[in-house]
mmCIF file of C-alpha atoms and ligand atoms in Angstrom:
data_model
loop_
_atom_site.group_PDB
_atom_site.id
_atom_site.type_symbol
_atom_site.label_atom_id
_atom_site.label_comp_id
_atom_site.label_asym_id
_atom_site.label_seq_id
_atom_site.Cartn_x
_atom_site.Cartn_y
_atom_site.Cartn_z
ATOM 1 C CA MET A 1 -74.238 44.208 111.316
ATOM 2 C CA THR A 2 -72.107 46.782 113.051
ATOM 3 C CA LEU A 3 -71.580 47.538 116.690
ATOM 4 C CA ASP A 4 -73.391 50.827 116.110
ATOM 5 C CA ALA A 5 -76.494 48.853 115.213
ATOM 6 C CA LEU A 6 -76.170 47.098 118.562
ATOM 7 C CA GLY A 7 -76.372 50.462 120.297
ATOM 8 C CA TRP A 8 -72.630 50.696 120.833
ATOM 9 C CA CYS A 9 -71.286 54.257 120.919
ATOM 10 C CA GLU A 10 -68.000 56.128 121.096
ATOM 11 C CA ARG A 11 -67.912 55.912 124.876
ATOM 12 C CA HIS A 12 -68.169 52.116 124.758
ATOM 13 C CA ARG A 13 -65.378 51.986 122.215
ATOM 14 C CA ALA A 14 -63.118 54.007 124.500
ATOM 15 C CA GLU A 15 -63.980 51.856 127.509
ATOM 16 C CA PHE A 16 -63.367 48.719 125.521
ATOM 17 C CA THR A 17 -59.856 49.541 124.263
ATOM 18 C CA VAL A 18 -58.133 47.922 127.236
ATOM 19 C CA HIS A 19 -60.242 44.756 126.865
ATOM 20 C CA ALA A 20 -59.673 44.565 123.116
ATOM 21 C CA ALA A 21 -55.964 44.640 123.851
ATOM 22 C CA ARG A 22 -56.442 41.426 125.847
ATOM 23 C CA GLY A 23 -58.118 39.758 122.910
ATOM 24 C CA LEU A 24 -61.747 40.213 123.951
ATOM 25 C CA VAL A 25 -64.447 40.816 121.377
ATOM 26 C CA PRO A 26 -67.232 43.340 122.067
ATOM 27 C CA ALA A 27 -70.772 41.967 122.115
ATOM 28 C CA ARG A 28 -74.247 42.592 123.504
ATOM 29 C CA VAL A 29 -76.292 40.114 125.518
ATOM 30 C CA VAL A 30 -79.504 39.314 123.607
ATOM 31 C CA ALA A 31 -80.874 36.498 125.774
ATOM 32 C CA GLU A 32 -80.235 34.937 129.136
ATOM 33 C CA HIS A 33 -80.870 31.268 129.880
ATOM 34 C CA ARG A 34 -80.352 29.260 133.038
ATOM 35 C CA SER A 35 -76.876 28.112 132.163
ATOM 36 C CA HIS A 36 -75.740 30.276 129.282
ATOM 37 C CA TYR A 37 -76.200 33.485 127.334
ATOM 38 C CA ARG A 38 -76.785 34.387 123.705
ATOM 39 C CA VAL A 39 -74.646 37.300 122.676
ATOM 40 C CA ALA A 40 -74.395 39.248 119.430
ATOM 41 C CA THR A 41 -71.062 40.502 118.156
ATOM 42 C CA ASP A 42 -70.801 42.820 115.162
ATOM 43 C CA SER A 43 -70.886 39.800 112.877
ATOM 44 C CA ILE A 44 -72.457 36.772 114.559
ATOM 45 C CA GLU A 45 -74.718 35.581 117.364
ATOM 46 C CA LEU A 46 -73.276 32.908 119.618
ATOM 47 C CA THR A 47 -73.684 31.074 122.911
ATOM 48 C CA ALA A 48 -71.407 32.050 125.772
ATOM 49 C CA GLY A 49 -70.928 31.141 129.402
ATOM 50 C CA THR A 50 -69.367 33.253 132.113
ATOM 51 C CA THR A 51 -65.957 32.928 133.700
ATOM 52 C CA GLY A 52 -65.590 31.853 137.308
ATOM 53 C CA SER A 53 -63.913 35.127 138.174
ATOM 54 C CA LEU A 54 -66.825 37.124 136.757
ATOM 55 C CA ARG A 55 -69.256 35.064 138.809
ATOM 56 C CA ASN A 56 -67.121 35.401 141.916
ATOM 57 C CA SER A 57 -66.827 39.156 141.600
ATOM 58 C CA ALA A 58 -70.604 39.560 141.485
ATOM 59 C CA VAL A 59 -71.828 40.737 144.872
ATOM 60 C CA GLN A 60 -75.443 40.121 143.936
ATOM 61 C CA ARG A 61 -77.306 38.463 141.115
ATOM 62 C CA SER A 62 -77.964 41.735 139.298
ATOM 63 C CA ASP A 63 -74.207 42.231 138.924
ATOM 64 C CA LEU A 64 -74.083 39.276 136.553
ATOM 65 C CA PRO A 65 -74.613 39.925 132.850
ATOM 66 C CA GLY A 66 -78.197 40.470 131.780
ATOM 67 C CA VAL A 67 -80.078 41.195 128.590
ATOM 68 C CA GLY A 68 -78.884 44.461 127.073
ATOM 69 C CA ASP A 69 -75.444 44.389 128.681
ATOM 70 C CA PHE A 70 -72.389 45.257 126.643
ATOM 71 C CA VAL A 71 -69.799 42.604 127.347
ATOM 72 C CA GLY A 72 -66.332 41.433 126.407
ATOM 73 C CA VAL A 73 -66.292 37.873 125.090
ATOM 74 C CA ARG A 74 -63.359 35.528 124.669
ATOM 75 C CA LEU A 75 -64.250 33.506 121.606
ATOM 76 C CA ALA A 76 -64.048 29.751 121.712
ATOM 77 C CA ALA A 77 -60.725 28.228 120.833
ATOM 78 C CA GLY A 78 -60.618 24.524 120.122
ATOM 79 C CA ASP A 79 -62.987 22.630 122.388
ATOM 80 C CA SER A 80 -63.501 25.384 124.939
ATOM 81 C CA ALA A 81 -66.718 27.418 124.987
ATOM 82 C CA SER A 82 -66.895 31.154 124.439
ATOM 83 C CA THR A 83 -67.063 33.074 127.698
ATOM 84 C CA ILE A 84 -68.125 36.504 128.876
ATOM 85 C CA GLU A 85 -65.151 37.912 130.777
ATOM 86 C CA ILE A 86 -66.256 41.451 131.523
ATOM 87 C CA VAL A 87 -69.402 43.589 131.645
ATOM 88 C CA LEU A 88 -69.054 47.253 130.677
ATOM 89 C CA PRO A 89 -70.554 49.754 133.126
ATOM 90 C CA ARG A 90 -74.290 50.126 132.525
ATOM 91 C CA THR A 91 -75.761 53.450 131.489
ATOM 92 C CA THR A 92 -79.148 52.390 132.843
ATOM 93 C CA ALA A 93 -80.382 49.320 134.683
ATOM 94 C CA LEU A 94 -83.997 48.279 135.064
ATOM 95 C CA VAL A 95 -83.873 46.292 138.282
ATOM 96 C CA ARG A 96 -86.587 44.469 140.146
ATOM 97 C CA LYS A 97 -85.994 45.349 143.764
ATOM 98 C CA ALA A 98 -84.595 43.084 146.426
ATOM 99 C CA SER A 99 -86.766 42.194 149.353
ATOM 100 C CA GLY A 100 -86.516 39.591 152.066
ATOM 101 C CA GLU A 101 -84.448 36.742 150.729
ATOM 102 C CA ARG A 102 -85.095 37.725 147.170
ATOM 103 C CA GLN A 103 -82.152 39.053 145.195
ATOM 104 C CA PRO A 104 -82.510 42.119 143.026
ATOM 105 C CA GLN A 105 -83.080 41.030 139.471
ATOM 106 C CA LEU A 106 -81.862 42.792 136.363
ATOM 107 C CA LEU A 107 -84.689 43.073 133.850
ATOM 108 C CA ALA A 108 -82.821 45.019 131.177
ATOM 109 C CA ALA A 109 -79.534 46.892 130.921
ATOM 110 C CA ASN A 110 -78.667 49.931 128.835
ATOM 111 C CA VAL A 111 -82.219 50.768 127.860
ATOM 112 C CA ASP A 112 -82.628 54.373 126.770
ATOM 113 C CA VAL A 113 -86.405 54.365 126.940
ATOM 114 C CA VAL A 114 -88.902 52.054 128.640
ATOM 115 C CA PHE A 115 -92.410 51.623 127.292
ATOM 116 C CA ILE A 116 -94.780 50.911 130.165
ATOM 117 C CA VAL A 117 -97.427 49.010 128.229
ATOM 118 C CA THR A 118 -100.961 48.870 129.530
ATOM 119 C CA ALA A 119 -104.153 47.766 127.801
ATOM 120 C CA ALA A 120 -107.499 49.464 127.412
ATOM 121 C CA ASP A 121 -109.487 46.214 127.642
ATOM 122 C CA GLY A 122 -109.095 45.402 131.337
ATOM 123 C CA ASP A 123 -109.482 47.542 134.422
ATOM 124 C CA LEU A 124 -107.368 50.642 134.516
ATOM 125 C CA ASN A 125 -104.949 50.161 137.400
ATOM 126 C CA LEU A 126 -103.407 53.555 138.110
ATOM 127 C CA PRO A 127 -101.456 52.529 141.252
ATOM 128 C CA ARG A 128 -99.794 49.810 139.211
ATOM 129 C CA ILE A 129 -98.793 52.316 136.548
ATOM 130 C CA GLU A 130 -97.339 54.510 139.287
ATOM 131 C CA ARG A 131 -95.253 51.582 140.513
ATOM 132 C CA TYR A 132 -93.947 50.902 137.024
ATOM 133 C CA LEU A 133 -93.085 54.576 136.714
ATOM 134 C CA ALA A 134 -91.094 54.469 139.935
ATOM 135 C CA LEU A 135 -89.227 51.408 138.707
ATOM 136 C CA VAL A 136 -88.349 53.088 135.410
ATOM 137 C CA ARG A 137 -87.339 56.350 137.051
ATOM 138 C CA GLU A 138 -84.879 54.468 139.240
ATOM 139 C CA SER A 139 -83.383 52.801 136.196
ATOM 140 C CA GLY A 140 -82.193 56.028 134.617
ATOM 141 C CA ALA A 141 -84.156 55.343 131.421
ATOM 142 C CA ALA A 142 -86.926 57.618 130.149
ATOM 143 C CA PRO A 143 -90.463 56.316 130.752
ATOM 144 C CA VAL A 144 -93.160 56.422 128.082
ATOM 145 C CA ILE A 145 -96.652 55.040 128.652
ATOM 146 C CA VAL A 146 -98.252 53.067 125.837
ATOM 147 C CA LEU A 147 -101.987 52.503 126.169
ATOM 148 C CA ASN A 148 -102.522 49.549 123.830
ATOM 149 C CA LYS A 149 -105.758 48.000 122.523
ATOM 150 C CA ALA A 150 -107.279 51.436 122.000
ATOM 151 C CA ASP A 151 -109.596 49.657 119.533
ATOM 152 C CA LEU A 152 -111.306 47.990 122.519
ATOM 153 C CA ALA A 153 -111.680 51.139 124.615
ATOM 154 C CA ASP A 154 -114.990 52.889 125.079
ATOM 155 C CA ASP A 155 -113.122 56.161 125.293
ATOM 156 C CA ALA A 156 -109.341 55.895 124.867
ATOM 157 C CA GLY A 157 -109.023 59.673 125.132
ATOM 158 C CA GLU A 158 -110.546 59.658 128.594
ATOM 159 C CA THR A 159 -108.275 56.801 129.744
ATOM 160 C CA THR A 160 -105.211 58.581 128.334
ATOM 161 C CA CYS A 161 -106.253 61.640 130.297
ATOM 162 C CA GLN A 162 -106.581 59.714 133.560
ATOM 163 C CA ILE A 163 -103.150 58.179 133.092
ATOM 164 C CA ALA A 164 -101.583 61.528 132.195
ATOM 165 C CA ALA A 165 -102.946 62.966 135.441
ATOM 166 C CA ILE A 166 -100.854 60.586 137.559
ATOM 167 C CA ALA A 167 -97.817 60.648 135.264
ATOM 168 C CA SER A 168 -96.861 64.256 134.965
ATOM 169 C CA GLY A 169 -94.251 64.939 132.334
ATOM 170 C CA VAL A 170 -94.562 61.460 130.839
ATOM 171 C CA THR A 171 -95.952 61.055 127.340
ATOM 172 C CA VAL A 172 -98.934 58.712 126.942
ATOM 173 C CA HIS A 173 -99.584 57.211 123.509
ATOM 174 C CA ALA A 174 -102.855 55.439 122.735
ATOM 175 C CA ILE A 175 -102.302 52.830 120.039
ATOM 176 C CA SER A 176 -103.581 49.556 118.699
ATOM 177 C CA ALA A 177 -100.663 47.236 118.048
ATOM 178 C CA ARG A 178 -102.841 44.580 116.457
ATOM 179 C CA ASP A 179 -104.304 47.022 113.954
ATOM 180 C CA ARG A 180 -101.015 48.922 113.551
ATOM 181 C CA GLU A 181 -102.985 51.980 114.596
ATOM 182 C CA GLY A 182 -100.818 54.822 115.906
ATOM 183 C CA ILE A 183 -97.620 52.812 116.119
ATOM 184 C CA GLU A 184 -95.754 55.221 113.844
ATOM 185 C CA VAL A 185 -95.590 57.667 116.765
ATOM 186 C CA LEU A 186 -93.306 55.146 118.489
ATOM 187 C CA GLU A 187 -90.681 55.147 115.707
ATOM 188 C CA PRO A 188 -88.753 58.223 116.919
ATOM 189 C CA TYR A 189 -87.893 56.483 120.193
ATOM 190 C CA PHE A 190 -85.624 54.151 118.223
ATOM 191 C CA SER A 191 -83.716 56.864 116.379
ATOM 192 C CA GLY A 192 -79.961 56.825 116.860
ATOM 193 C CA ASN A 193 -80.153 53.070 117.464
ATOM 194 C CA GLN A 194 -81.672 53.575 120.884
ATOM 195 C CA THR A 195 -82.790 50.585 122.932
ATOM 196 C CA VAL A 196 -86.381 50.479 124.144
ATOM 197 C CA GLY A 197 -87.478 48.054 126.880
ATOM 198 C CA PHE A 198 -91.107 46.931 127.120
ATOM 199 C CA ILE A 199 -92.645 46.184 130.514
ATOM 200 C CA GLY A 200 -96.199 45.614 131.690
ATOM 201 C CA SER A 201 -98.634 42.949 132.796
ATOM 202 C CA SER A 202 -99.171 39.741 130.874
ATOM 203 C CA GLY A 203 -101.535 40.049 127.928
ATOM 204 C CA VAL A 204 -101.271 43.797 127.368
ATOM 205 C CA GLY A 205 -99.651 43.218 123.971
ATOM 206 C CA LYS A 206 -95.910 43.725 124.478
ATOM 207 C CA SER A 207 -94.977 40.904 122.122
ATOM 208 C CA THR A 208 -97.601 41.908 119.566
ATOM 209 C CA LEU A 209 -96.066 45.372 119.557
ATOM 210 C CA THR A 210 -92.580 43.853 119.345
ATOM 211 C CA ASN A 211 -93.573 41.959 116.213
ATOM 212 C CA GLU A 212 -95.178 45.014 114.633
ATOM 213 C CA LEU A 213 -92.174 47.203 115.314
ATOM 214 C CA LEU A 214 -89.763 44.545 114.044
ATOM 215 C CA GLY A 215 -91.791 43.807 110.951
ATOM 216 C CA ARG A 216 -91.662 40.047 111.543
ATOM 217 C CA LEU A 217 -93.202 37.410 113.780
ATOM 218 C CA ALA A 218 -90.346 37.095 116.222
ATOM 219 C CA GLN A 219 -92.395 36.504 119.363
ATOM 220 C CA ALA A 220 -95.292 34.195 120.117
ATOM 221 C CA THR A 221 -98.471 35.883 121.323
ATOM 222 C CA GLN A 222 -101.579 34.441 122.904
ATOM 223 C CA GLU A 223 -105.192 35.452 123.466
ATOM 224 C CA VAL A 224 -106.055 36.783 126.897
ATOM 225 C CA ARG A 225 -108.643 34.922 128.981
ATOM 226 C CA ALA A 226 -112.103 35.937 127.890
ATOM 227 C CA HIS A 227 -113.658 36.310 131.315
ATOM 228 C CA ASP A 228 -111.103 38.584 132.965
ATOM 229 C CA SER A 229 -108.756 39.773 130.180
ATOM 230 C CA ARG A 230 -105.757 38.370 132.031
ATOM 231 C CA GLY A 231 -102.786 37.237 129.988
ATOM 232 C CA ARG A 232 -101.357 33.740 129.899
ATOM 233 C CA HIS A 233 -97.707 34.548 130.515
ATOM 234 C CA THR A 234 -96.780 33.687 126.967
ATOM 235 C CA THR A 235 -93.329 35.272 126.954
ATOM 236 C CA THR A 236 -91.034 33.493 129.395
ATOM 237 C CA HIS A 237 -87.624 35.009 128.653
ATOM 238 C CA ARG A 238 -86.349 38.509 128.336
ATOM 239 C CA GLN A 239 -84.941 38.994 124.864
ATOM 240 C CA LEU A 240 -83.327 41.725 122.830
ATOM 241 C CA PHE A 241 -84.203 42.139 119.155
ATOM 242 C CA LEU A 242 -82.411 44.349 116.684
ATOM 243 C CA ARG A 243 -84.666 46.202 114.303
ATOM 244 C CA PRO A 244 -83.641 46.249 110.653
ATOM 245 C CA GLN A 245 -84.796 49.872 110.633
ATOM 246 C CA GLY A 246 -82.459 50.655 113.563
ATOM 247 C CA GLY A 247 -82.702 50.486 117.303
ATOM 248 C CA ALA A 248 -83.407 47.546 119.584
ATOM 249 C CA ILE A 249 -86.355 46.186 121.547
ATOM 250 C CA ILE A 250 -86.146 44.249 124.793
ATOM 251 C CA ASP A 251 -89.391 42.297 125.211
ATOM 252 C CA THR A 252 -90.003 40.962 128.717
ATOM 253 C CA PRO A 253 -92.400 38.473 130.319
ATOM 254 C CA GLY A 254 -95.504 40.054 131.816
ATOM 255 C CA MET A 255 -95.145 41.034 135.423
ATOM 256 C CA ARG A 256 -97.451 40.358 138.269
ATOM 257 C CA GLY A 257 -98.300 43.186 140.643
ATOM 258 C CA LEU A 258 -95.131 44.859 141.795
ATOM 259 C CA GLU A 259 -96.418 44.370 145.326
ATOM 260 C CA LEU A 260 -95.786 40.663 144.844
ATOM 261 C CA TRP A 261 -92.093 41.238 144.379
ATOM 262 C CA ASN A 262 -91.834 43.301 147.504
ATOM 263 C CA ALA A 263 -93.614 40.749 149.601
ATOM 264 C CA ALA A 264 -91.798 37.878 147.989
ATOM 265 C CA LYS A 265 -89.903 35.634 150.347
ATOM 266 C CA ASN A 266 -89.047 32.714 148.164
ATOM 267 C CA SER A 267 -85.740 31.158 147.292
ATOM 268 C CA GLY A 268 -84.838 33.949 144.940
ATOM 269 C CA ASP A 269 -86.261 31.860 142.173
ATOM 270 C CA ASP A 270 -89.006 33.180 139.947
ATOM 271 C CA PHE A 271 -91.525 30.403 139.453
ATOM 272 C CA ASP A 272 -92.611 32.129 136.261
ATOM 273 C CA ASP A 273 -93.076 28.675 134.766
ATOM 274 C CA ILE A 274 -95.549 27.627 137.442
ATOM 275 C CA GLU A 275 -97.364 30.940 137.549
ATOM 276 C CA GLY A 276 -97.655 30.824 133.778
ATOM 277 C CA LEU A 277 -99.227 27.377 133.947
ATOM 278 C CA ALA A 278 -101.481 28.541 136.793
ATOM 279 C CA THR A 279 -103.280 30.954 134.485
ATOM 280 C CA GLY A 280 -104.811 27.813 132.979
ATOM 281 C CA CYS A 281 -106.179 26.528 136.314
ATOM 282 C CA LYS A 282 -109.920 26.434 136.618
ATOM 283 C CA PHE A 283 -109.927 28.424 139.841
ATOM 284 C CA ARG A 284 -108.135 31.704 140.076
ATOM 285 C CA ASN A 285 -107.025 31.015 143.660
ATOM 286 C CA CYS A 286 -106.017 27.432 142.876
ATOM 287 C CA GLN A 287 -103.354 26.186 145.292
ATOM 288 C CA HIS A 288 -102.437 23.313 142.908
ATOM 289 C CA HIS A 289 -103.133 20.858 145.660
ATOM 290 C CA SER A 290 -106.310 18.901 144.981
ATOM 291 C CA GLU A 291 -108.540 21.351 143.131
ATOM 292 C CA PRO A 292 -110.283 20.139 139.976
ATOM 293 C CA GLY A 293 -109.058 21.577 136.682
ATOM 294 C CA CYS A 294 -105.569 22.320 137.984
ATOM 295 C CA ALA A 295 -103.293 23.022 135.025
ATOM 296 C CA VAL A 296 -100.156 22.884 137.148
ATOM 297 C CA ARG A 297 -100.724 19.340 138.400
ATOM 298 C CA ALA A 298 -101.745 18.370 134.877
ATOM 299 C CA ALA A 299 -98.322 19.562 133.692
ATOM 300 C CA VAL A 300 -96.667 17.428 136.377
ATOM 301 C CA SER A 301 -98.591 14.338 135.244
ATOM 302 C CA ARG A 302 -97.667 15.025 131.624
ATOM 303 C CA GLY A 303 -94.037 15.287 132.662
ATOM 304 C CA ASP A 304 -93.805 18.938 131.592
ATOM 305 C CA LEU A 305 -93.075 20.121 135.108
ATOM 306 C CA GLU A 306 -90.896 18.485 137.749
ATOM 307 C CA ALA A 307 -92.824 17.445 140.825
ATOM 308 C CA ASN A 308 -90.106 18.765 143.136
ATOM 309 C CA ARG A 309 -90.385 22.157 141.490
ATOM 310 C CA LEU A 310 -94.054 22.288 142.412
ATOM 311 C CA ALA A 311 -93.131 21.173 145.922
ATOM 312 C CA SER A 312 -90.657 24.010 146.418
ATOM 313 C CA TYR A 313 -93.131 26.453 144.926
ATOM 314 C CA ALA A 314 -95.743 25.302 147.412
ATOM 315 C CA LYS A 315 -93.277 25.616 150.258
ATOM 316 C CA PHE A 316 -92.132 29.124 149.430
ATOM 317 C CA SER A 317 -95.053 30.689 147.735
ATOM 318 C CA ARG A 318 -98.296 29.436 149.127
ATOM 319 C CA PRO A 319 -98.601 31.921 152.004
ATOM 320 C CA LEU A 320 -97.615 34.707 149.646
ATOM 321 C CA ARG A 321 -100.048 33.724 146.953
ATOM 322 C CA ALA A 322 -102.837 33.192 149.428
ATOM 323 C CA SER A 323 -102.346 36.613 150.960
ATOM 324 C CA SER A 324 -101.967 38.461 147.683
ATOM 325 C CA ARG A 325 -105.322 37.577 146.238
HETATM 326 N N1 GTP B 401 -107.859 44.087 120.301
HETATM 327 C C1 GTP B 401 -106.547 44.128 120.407
HETATM 328 N N2 GTP B 401 -105.870 43.029 120.798
HETATM 329 C C2 GTP B 401 -104.528 43.124 120.899
HETATM 330 C C3 GTP B 401 -103.819 44.302 120.616
HETATM 331 N N3 GTP B 401 -102.501 44.075 120.828
HETATM 332 C C4 GTP B 401 -102.402 42.801 121.234
HETATM 333 N N4 GTP B 401 -103.610 42.214 121.281
HETATM 334 C C5 GTP B 401 -103.919 40.821 121.653
HETATM 335 O O1 GTP B 401 -103.658 40.634 123.034
HETATM 336 C C6 GTP B 401 -103.237 39.269 123.276
HETATM 337 C C7 GTP B 401 -101.996 39.262 124.132
HETATM 338 O O2 GTP B 401 -100.931 39.839 123.406
HETATM 339 P P1 GTP B 401 -99.394 39.497 123.692
HETATM 340 O O3 GTP B 401 -98.605 40.310 122.729
HETATM 341 O O4 GTP B 401 -99.170 38.043 123.721
HETATM 342 O O5 GTP B 401 -99.234 40.091 125.178
HETATM 343 P P2 GTP B 401 -97.891 40.207 126.052
HETATM 344 O O6 GTP B 401 -97.952 41.524 126.745
HETATM 345 O O7 GTP B 401 -96.690 39.942 125.255
HETATM 346 O O8 GTP B 401 -98.133 39.052 127.139
HETATM 347 P P3 GTP B 401 -97.028 38.156 127.957
HETATM 348 O O9 GTP B 401 -96.019 37.655 126.996
HETATM 349 O O10 GTP B 401 -97.852 37.093 128.574
HETATM 350 O O11 GTP B 401 -96.452 39.101 128.976
HETATM 351 C C8 GTP B 401 -103.064 38.655 121.896
HETATM 352 O O12 GTP B 401 -104.184 37.867 121.609
HETATM 353 C C9 GTP B 401 -102.998 39.843 120.954
HETATM 354 O O13 GTP B 401 -103.478 39.571 119.649
HETATM 355 C C10 GTP B 401 -104.566 45.437 120.173
HETATM 356 O O14 GTP B 401 -104.050 46.497 119.887
HETATM 357 N N5 GTP B 401 -105.923 45.288 120.108
HETATM 358 MG MG1 MG B 402 -95.218 38.530 125.430
HETATM 359 ZN ZN1 ZN B 403 -103.834 24.769 139.985
#
């Protein structure tokens, strides 16, 4: 692999000269975990931490490295771990807004294009699409709307038309990722090793599309719930994939209504784990307290979820969840 394949260009090379002189190796962040990162250099993928000075210089959480960032890594010597020492300036940044006590959260860095993925099987939610558009426009990346599951639509042309009416100047593509129908129109967005980020609600088919465009089963996918077509929050981490044909994809976990983020007043934590489990609860408005068929409490009893995590979720999120439904 070369740095070009990672989306690295002449400008990055110039910016990196001073860091290379200090012995740093250029890399791109492909995944972010609680305590470490996975980064790809031009030859290998490796685990790296961050240096204390990088953490200290971050004013807010979104200043820390995130998926898609170009970084300078000091490779492990002896027993020490590899560390990210610097983050190159971002060309674009898809950021989930700060509100209340919640910190802004970096969803993807250095994305050239963002596919706002929506599905033709559920209800068409135009205000939600408008919110996604606003988020992408603020990022500096170019928005493209992908209407997936066209195979399930009564009239995909009509839906495309309704979306186009609220998204002037933005291209809308109707496709069927599962049937590989129409996905060839998406190829040009990857030319020149561009990076495309995928966002949208859970279950719309972002990971299915990721797999189709990669040509391999890189991401797990899961059936939506039959009665309301809602997804099950299958993807839990943002991750960057390099395509053998060129270009990169950043697949992200499905988002809840953007309004939730704005109203959010929790600890700055995400609770994606709990909300993912909650899609399996019998009742849609389950408070995970004493309701029958509660998948969250079942996970606690199985030992899959820490009881104190549920407690802090209840403390911070219950009023929010109750009022948002
Ligand atoms: N009929 C039909 N089903 C599709 C299509 N694309 C994806 N699906 C199905 O939709 C379900 C959800 O797909 P995923 O790819 O897991 O959705 P996702 O957007 O990644 O969801 P999260 O990871 O939860 O955010 C799966 O059962 C897919 O097989 C399509 O074009 N047509
Ligand atoms: Mg997914
Ligand atoms: Zn529950």
